[in-house]
C-alpha positions as MATLAB code, in Angstrom:
seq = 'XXXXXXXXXXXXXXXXXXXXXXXXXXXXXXXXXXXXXXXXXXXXXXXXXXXXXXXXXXXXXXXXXXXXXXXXXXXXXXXXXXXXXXXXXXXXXXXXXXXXXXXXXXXXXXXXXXXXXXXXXXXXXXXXXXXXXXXXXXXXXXXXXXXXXXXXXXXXXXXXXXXXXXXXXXXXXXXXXXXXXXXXXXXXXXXXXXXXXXXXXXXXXXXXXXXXXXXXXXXXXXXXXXXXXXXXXXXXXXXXXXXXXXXXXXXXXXXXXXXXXXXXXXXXXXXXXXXXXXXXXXXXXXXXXXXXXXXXXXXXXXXXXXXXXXXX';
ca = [
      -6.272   -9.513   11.138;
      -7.997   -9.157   14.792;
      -6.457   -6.296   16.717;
      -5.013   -8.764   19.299;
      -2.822  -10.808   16.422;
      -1.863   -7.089   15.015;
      -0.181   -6.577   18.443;
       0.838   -9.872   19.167;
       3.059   -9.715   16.344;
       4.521   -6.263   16.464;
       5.457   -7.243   20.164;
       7.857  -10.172   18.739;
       9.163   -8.101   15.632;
      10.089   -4.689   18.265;
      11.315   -8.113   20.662;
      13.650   -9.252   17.694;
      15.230   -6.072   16.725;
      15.865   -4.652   20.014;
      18.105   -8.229   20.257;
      19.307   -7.912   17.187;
      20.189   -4.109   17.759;
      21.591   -4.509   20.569;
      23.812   -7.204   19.736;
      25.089   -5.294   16.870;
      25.339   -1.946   18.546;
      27.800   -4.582   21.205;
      29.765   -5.031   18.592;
      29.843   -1.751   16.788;
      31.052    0.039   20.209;
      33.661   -2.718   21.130;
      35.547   -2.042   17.843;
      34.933    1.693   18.148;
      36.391    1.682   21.780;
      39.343   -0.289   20.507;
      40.025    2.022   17.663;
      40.367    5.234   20.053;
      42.162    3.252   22.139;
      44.796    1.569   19.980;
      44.343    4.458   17.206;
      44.106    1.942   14.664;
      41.838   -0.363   13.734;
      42.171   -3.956   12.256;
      40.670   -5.129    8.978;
      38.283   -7.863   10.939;
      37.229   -5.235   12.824;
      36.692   -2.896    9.848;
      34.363   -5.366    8.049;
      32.139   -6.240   11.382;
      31.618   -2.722   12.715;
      30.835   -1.566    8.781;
      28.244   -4.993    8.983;
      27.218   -4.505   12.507;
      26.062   -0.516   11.370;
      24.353   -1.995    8.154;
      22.365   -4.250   10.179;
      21.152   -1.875   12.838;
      19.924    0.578   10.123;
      18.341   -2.411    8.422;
      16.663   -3.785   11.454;
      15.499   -0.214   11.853;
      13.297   -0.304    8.708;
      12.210   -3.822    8.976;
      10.786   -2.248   12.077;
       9.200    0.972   10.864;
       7.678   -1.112    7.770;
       6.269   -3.758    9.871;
       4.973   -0.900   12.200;
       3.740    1.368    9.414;
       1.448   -1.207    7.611;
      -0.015   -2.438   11.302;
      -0.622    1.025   12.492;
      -1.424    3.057    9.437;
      -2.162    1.116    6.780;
      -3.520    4.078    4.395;
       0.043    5.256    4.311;
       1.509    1.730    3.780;
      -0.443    1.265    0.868;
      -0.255    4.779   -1.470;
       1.806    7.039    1.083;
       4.683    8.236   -0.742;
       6.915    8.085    2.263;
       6.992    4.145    1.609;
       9.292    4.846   -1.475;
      11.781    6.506    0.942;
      11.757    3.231    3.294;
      11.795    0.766   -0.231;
      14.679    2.678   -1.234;
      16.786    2.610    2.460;
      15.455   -1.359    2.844;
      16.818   -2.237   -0.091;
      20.348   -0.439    0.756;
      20.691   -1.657    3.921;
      19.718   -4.923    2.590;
      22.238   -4.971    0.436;
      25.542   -3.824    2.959;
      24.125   -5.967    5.078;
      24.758   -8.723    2.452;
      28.130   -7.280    0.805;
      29.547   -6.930    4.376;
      28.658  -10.283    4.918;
      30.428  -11.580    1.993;
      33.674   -9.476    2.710;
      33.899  -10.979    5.514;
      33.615  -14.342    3.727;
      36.314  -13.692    1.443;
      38.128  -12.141    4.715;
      38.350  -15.760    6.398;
      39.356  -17.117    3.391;
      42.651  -15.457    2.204;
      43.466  -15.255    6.044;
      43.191  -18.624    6.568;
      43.191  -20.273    3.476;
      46.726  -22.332    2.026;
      47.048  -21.816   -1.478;
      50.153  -21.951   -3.485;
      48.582  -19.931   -6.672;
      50.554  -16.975   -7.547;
      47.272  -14.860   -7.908;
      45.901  -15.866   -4.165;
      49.491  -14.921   -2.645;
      49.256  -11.866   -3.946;
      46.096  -11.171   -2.565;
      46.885  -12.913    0.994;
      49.818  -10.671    0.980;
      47.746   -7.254    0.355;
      44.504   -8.317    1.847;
      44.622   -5.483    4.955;
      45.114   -2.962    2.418;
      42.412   -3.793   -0.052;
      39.825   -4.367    3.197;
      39.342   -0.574    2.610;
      38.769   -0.320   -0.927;
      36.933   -3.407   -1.358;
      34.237   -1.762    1.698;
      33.863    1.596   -0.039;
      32.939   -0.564   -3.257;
      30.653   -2.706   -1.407;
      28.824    1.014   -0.738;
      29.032    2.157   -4.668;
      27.556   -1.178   -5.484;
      24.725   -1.006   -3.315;
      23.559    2.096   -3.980;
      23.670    1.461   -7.624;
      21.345   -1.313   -7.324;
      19.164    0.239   -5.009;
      18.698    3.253   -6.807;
      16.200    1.418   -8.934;
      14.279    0.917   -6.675;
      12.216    5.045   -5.794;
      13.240    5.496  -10.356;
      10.341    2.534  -10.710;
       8.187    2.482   -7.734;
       5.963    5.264   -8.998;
       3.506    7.370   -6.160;
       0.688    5.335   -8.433;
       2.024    1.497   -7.986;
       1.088    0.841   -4.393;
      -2.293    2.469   -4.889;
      -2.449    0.052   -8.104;
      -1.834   -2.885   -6.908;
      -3.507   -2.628   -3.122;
      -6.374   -0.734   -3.828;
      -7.133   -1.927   -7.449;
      -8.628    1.436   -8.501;
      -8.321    2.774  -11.993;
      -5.687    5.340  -12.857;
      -6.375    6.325  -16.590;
      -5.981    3.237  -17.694;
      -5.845   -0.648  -16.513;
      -3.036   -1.081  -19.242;
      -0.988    1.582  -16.868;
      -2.002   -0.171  -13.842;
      -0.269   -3.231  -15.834;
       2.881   -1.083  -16.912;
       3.440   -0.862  -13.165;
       2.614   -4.028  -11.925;
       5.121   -5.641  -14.830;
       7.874   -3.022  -14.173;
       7.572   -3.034  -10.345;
       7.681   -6.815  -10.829;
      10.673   -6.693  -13.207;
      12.831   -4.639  -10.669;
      11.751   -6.788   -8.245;
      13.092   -9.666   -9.887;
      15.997   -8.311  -10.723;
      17.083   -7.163   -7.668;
      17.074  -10.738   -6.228;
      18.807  -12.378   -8.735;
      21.644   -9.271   -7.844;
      21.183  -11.302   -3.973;
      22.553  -14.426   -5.623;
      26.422  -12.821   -6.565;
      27.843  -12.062   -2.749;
      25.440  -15.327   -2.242;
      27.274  -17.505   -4.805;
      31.097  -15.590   -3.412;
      30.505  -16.434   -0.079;
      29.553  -20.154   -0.872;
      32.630  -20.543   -3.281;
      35.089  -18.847   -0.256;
      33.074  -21.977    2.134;
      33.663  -24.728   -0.332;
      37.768  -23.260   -0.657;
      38.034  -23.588    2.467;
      36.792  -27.119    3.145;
      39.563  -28.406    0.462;
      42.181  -26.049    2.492;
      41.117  -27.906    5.152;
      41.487  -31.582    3.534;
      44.611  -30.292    2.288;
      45.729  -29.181    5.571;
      44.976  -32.444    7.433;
      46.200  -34.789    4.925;
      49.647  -32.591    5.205;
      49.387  -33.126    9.118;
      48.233  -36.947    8.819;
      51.660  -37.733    6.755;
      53.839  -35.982    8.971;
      52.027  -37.379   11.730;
      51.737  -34.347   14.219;
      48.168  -34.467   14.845;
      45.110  -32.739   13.940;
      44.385  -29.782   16.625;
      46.635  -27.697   15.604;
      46.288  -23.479   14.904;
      45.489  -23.765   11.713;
      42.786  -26.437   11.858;
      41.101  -24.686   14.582;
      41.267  -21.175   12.201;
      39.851  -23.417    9.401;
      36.517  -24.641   11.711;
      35.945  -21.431   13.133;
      36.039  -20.093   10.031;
      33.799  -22.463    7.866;
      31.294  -22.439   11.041;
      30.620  -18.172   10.321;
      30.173  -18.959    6.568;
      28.212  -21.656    6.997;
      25.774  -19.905    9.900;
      25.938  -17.022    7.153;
      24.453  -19.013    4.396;
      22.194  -20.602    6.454;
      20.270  -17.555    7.771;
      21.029  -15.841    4.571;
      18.803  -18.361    2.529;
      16.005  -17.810    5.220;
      16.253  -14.069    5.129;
      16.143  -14.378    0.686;
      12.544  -16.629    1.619;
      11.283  -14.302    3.700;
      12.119  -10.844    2.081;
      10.678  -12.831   -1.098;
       7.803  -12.909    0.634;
       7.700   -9.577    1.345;
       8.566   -8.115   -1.784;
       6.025   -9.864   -3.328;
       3.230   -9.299   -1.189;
       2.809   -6.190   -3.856;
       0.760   -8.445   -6.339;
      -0.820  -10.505   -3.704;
      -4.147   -8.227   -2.136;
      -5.019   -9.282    1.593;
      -1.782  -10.981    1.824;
      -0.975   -8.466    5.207;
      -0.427  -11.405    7.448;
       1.934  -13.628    4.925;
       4.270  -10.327    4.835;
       4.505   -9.580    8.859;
       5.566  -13.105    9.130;
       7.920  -12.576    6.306;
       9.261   -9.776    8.014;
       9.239  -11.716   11.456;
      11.787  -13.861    9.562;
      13.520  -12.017    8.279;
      15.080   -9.891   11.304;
      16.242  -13.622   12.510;
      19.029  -13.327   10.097;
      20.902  -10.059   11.141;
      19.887  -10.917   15.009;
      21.120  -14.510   14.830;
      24.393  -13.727   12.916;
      25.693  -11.170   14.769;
      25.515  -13.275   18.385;
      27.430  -16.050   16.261;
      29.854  -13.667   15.051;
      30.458  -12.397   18.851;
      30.828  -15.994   19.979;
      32.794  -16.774   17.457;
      35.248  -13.769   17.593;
      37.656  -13.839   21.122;
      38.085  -10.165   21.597;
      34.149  -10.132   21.049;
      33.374  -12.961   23.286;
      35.826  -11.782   25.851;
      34.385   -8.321   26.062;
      30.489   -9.883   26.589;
      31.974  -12.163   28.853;
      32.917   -8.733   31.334;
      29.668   -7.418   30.452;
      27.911  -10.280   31.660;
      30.233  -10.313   34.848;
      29.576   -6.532   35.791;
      25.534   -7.315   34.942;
      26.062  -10.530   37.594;
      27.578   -8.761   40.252;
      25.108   -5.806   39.861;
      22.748   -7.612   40.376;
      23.992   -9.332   43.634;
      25.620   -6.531   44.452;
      28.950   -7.222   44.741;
      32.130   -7.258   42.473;
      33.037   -8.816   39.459;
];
C-alpha cells in the first residue's frame, strides 16, 4: 500500500475509536459517578460499565494492532510483543461479547412474562446472580484466551509472513495447522453468547405476542409499560446481533489474514470494521438507556451554552 492509503486509513481507525472510546468512557463515568453518589450500584449498571471497560480496552488494541502493522511492520510480522496483543485482543474480545450477552439475558428475565417455575426463580434472584454470573463471564474468557500465546509460537508469524525455513517445512506446517486449529476454535466459542443472546431475542418476541394478545382481550390498549419495556428491549438485542455478526466477518478477516501473504490491506479494513461494533453499540445503548440519555442530554446542553456563552 502507497504511503498516502497507509495514513488515510489509520486516520479513520484512530477517528473510530476515539468515538467509540469516548462513548464508552460516557458511560463508564456516569455509572461510576452514580455509584459514589448513591453508594450502590444497580445490576444494569453493573453489566454496562463492566461492557463499557471491555470495550475501551478492546478498542485500545484494535488500535495499537492496526497501528503496529502500518508503522512497523517487522515487528507485526515475527515481533514477539504481537503474542502479548493476540492474547489481550482475544480477551477483550471475548468480555466484550459475554458482557454483551449478560446484558441480553438481563432484558430478558426483567422484562420477560413467564409462568415456568424455573424462570421465576431466576426473575426473582436475577440482581443477585448479576455478580456471579460477571465474575464467570471473566473465568470464561480467560480460559479461552489463554490458548491463544500456549499456540502462537515466536516462529508462526515469521512462518507464515515471511515464508522462510525453520528446520523444517513440515514444522512450518505444524504451525500453520495448529495456529489454524485454535483459530477455528476460538470462533466457533463466538457462536455460544451468540446463539444465548439470539434465543433471549426470540423469548422475548413471544413475551411480547403473549403480552398483546393478553391486552387485545381485555381491551386496554397496546402502549402500555410493559410493551414499551418489551421494544426497547428487543431493539438493544437486535442492534447487538446486528453489529455483532459484522464484527465476527471482520475479525474473521483478520484472524485469518495469518495464511493469506500480502493480504495487509484486506486486514486494516477488517479491523476498520470491526471497531464499528463496540462504537455503534454503545451510542445505542446510551440512547436507549434514560439515565444515560438524560445525562448526554446535560452534556450536550453545557457544550451548547459554552459555546455561545451563556447558560444552560
Amino acid at each position: 500500500m502507497s504511503y498516502k492509503m497507509h495514513t488515510t486509513l489509520m486516520l479513520v481507525a484512530i477517528g473510530e475509536a476515539l468515538v467509540g472510546i469516548s462513548g464508552n468512557t460516557f458511560i463508564a463515568l456516569v455509572n461510576f459517578m452514580g455509584w459514589i453518589k448513591s453508594k450502590k450500584i444497580a445490576s444494569m449498571d453493573s453489566i454496562l460499565t463492566s461492557l463499557a471497560m471491555s470495550r475501551i480496552g478492546l478498542q485500545c488494541i484494535i488500535l495499537l494492532d492496526c497501528f503496529i502493522m502500518v508503522q512497523y511492520p517487522d515487528t507485526y510480522n515475527i515481533g514477539k510483543e504481537m503474542r502479548i496483543i493476540d492474547f489481550f485482543w482475544t480477551l477483550t474480545n471475548h468480555l466484550s461479547v459475554w458482557f454483551a450477552t449478560c446484558l441480553s439475558i438481563f432484558y430478558f428475565f426483567k422484562i420477560a412474562n413467564f409462568f415456568h417455575p424455573l424462570f421465576l426463580w431466576i426473575k426473582r434472584r436475577i440482581d443477585k446472580l448479576i455478580l456471579r454470573t460477571l465474575l464467570l463471564c471473566c473465568v470464561l474468557s480467560l480460559c479461552f484466551s489463554l490458548p491463544v500465546t500456549e499456540n502462537l509460537n515466536d516462529d508462526f508469524r515469521r512462518c507464515v509472513k515471511t515464508k522462510e525455513r525453520i528446520n523444517s517445512t513440515l514444522r512450518c506446517k505444524v504451525n500453520i495447522a495448529g495456529h489454524a486449529s485454535v483459530k477455528v476454535n476460538l470462533n466457533l466459542v463466538m457462536l455460544l453468547p451468540f446463539s444465548v443472546s439470539l434465543l433471549s431475542f426470540l423469548l422475548l418476541i413471544l413475551s411480547l405476542w403473549r403480552h398483546t394478545r393478553q391486552m387485545q382481550l381485555h381491551a386496554t390498549g397496546y402502549k402500555d409499560p410493559s410493551t414499551t419495556a418489551h421494544i426497547r428491549a428487543m431493539k438493544a438485542v437486535i442492534s447487538f446481533l446486528v453489529l455483532f455478526i459484522a464484527y465476527c466477518l471482520a475479525f474473521l478477516i483478520a484472524t485469518s489474514s495469518y495464511f493469506m501473504p500480502e493480504s495487509e490491506l484486506a486486514v486494516i479494513w477488517g479491523e476498520l470494521i470491526a471497531l464499528i461494533y463496540p462504537s455503534g453499540h454503545s451510542f445505542i445503548l446510551i440512547l436507549g438507556n434514560s439515565k444515560l440519555r438524560q445525562a448526554s442530554a446535560r452534556v450536550l446542553c453545557k457544550v451548547k451554552a459554552m459555546l455561545k456563552g451563556r447558560n444552560c
